[in-house]
C-alpha angles and dihedrals in degrees: 000000000000119000116296122226130208127213142164094191108123095205092049092050095047093047093048094047096045092047086061095046095256132135138191118272144160133216108266115254096016099100112106121201105291092000131111099229124217106331124217141166110237125206126194113262096024124122098253096084097109096037099045133068124201116245133183123268090244091055091045093051093045088058091041090058096039090054093043094235133168129203117240113194146160124223098202140010119242087262089059096252122135109274128220093191111132138144137185109232138179110277092225092057089048091054090049090052092051093050092049093052 
């Protein structure tokens, strides 16, 4: 796997996801009153279709900030193809990774 990057920048995240055909989503039934639920990035053709519901970017980023998340992602696979690898991680662990590098 090529080197992973970490960001909190909303524009960077949205641009990366949309360039790969993805959109913000949450796991159905996980939203509590006033909460964002379990956030995900959904891509066409993946298995989450029946378990995920599409949400707006503003709703996604409200939950992203409230849960103090960071976006871990990979630009390319080792073979040089465009990667769709991404993961939402705890912001504190992302900061620790940056300091260790």
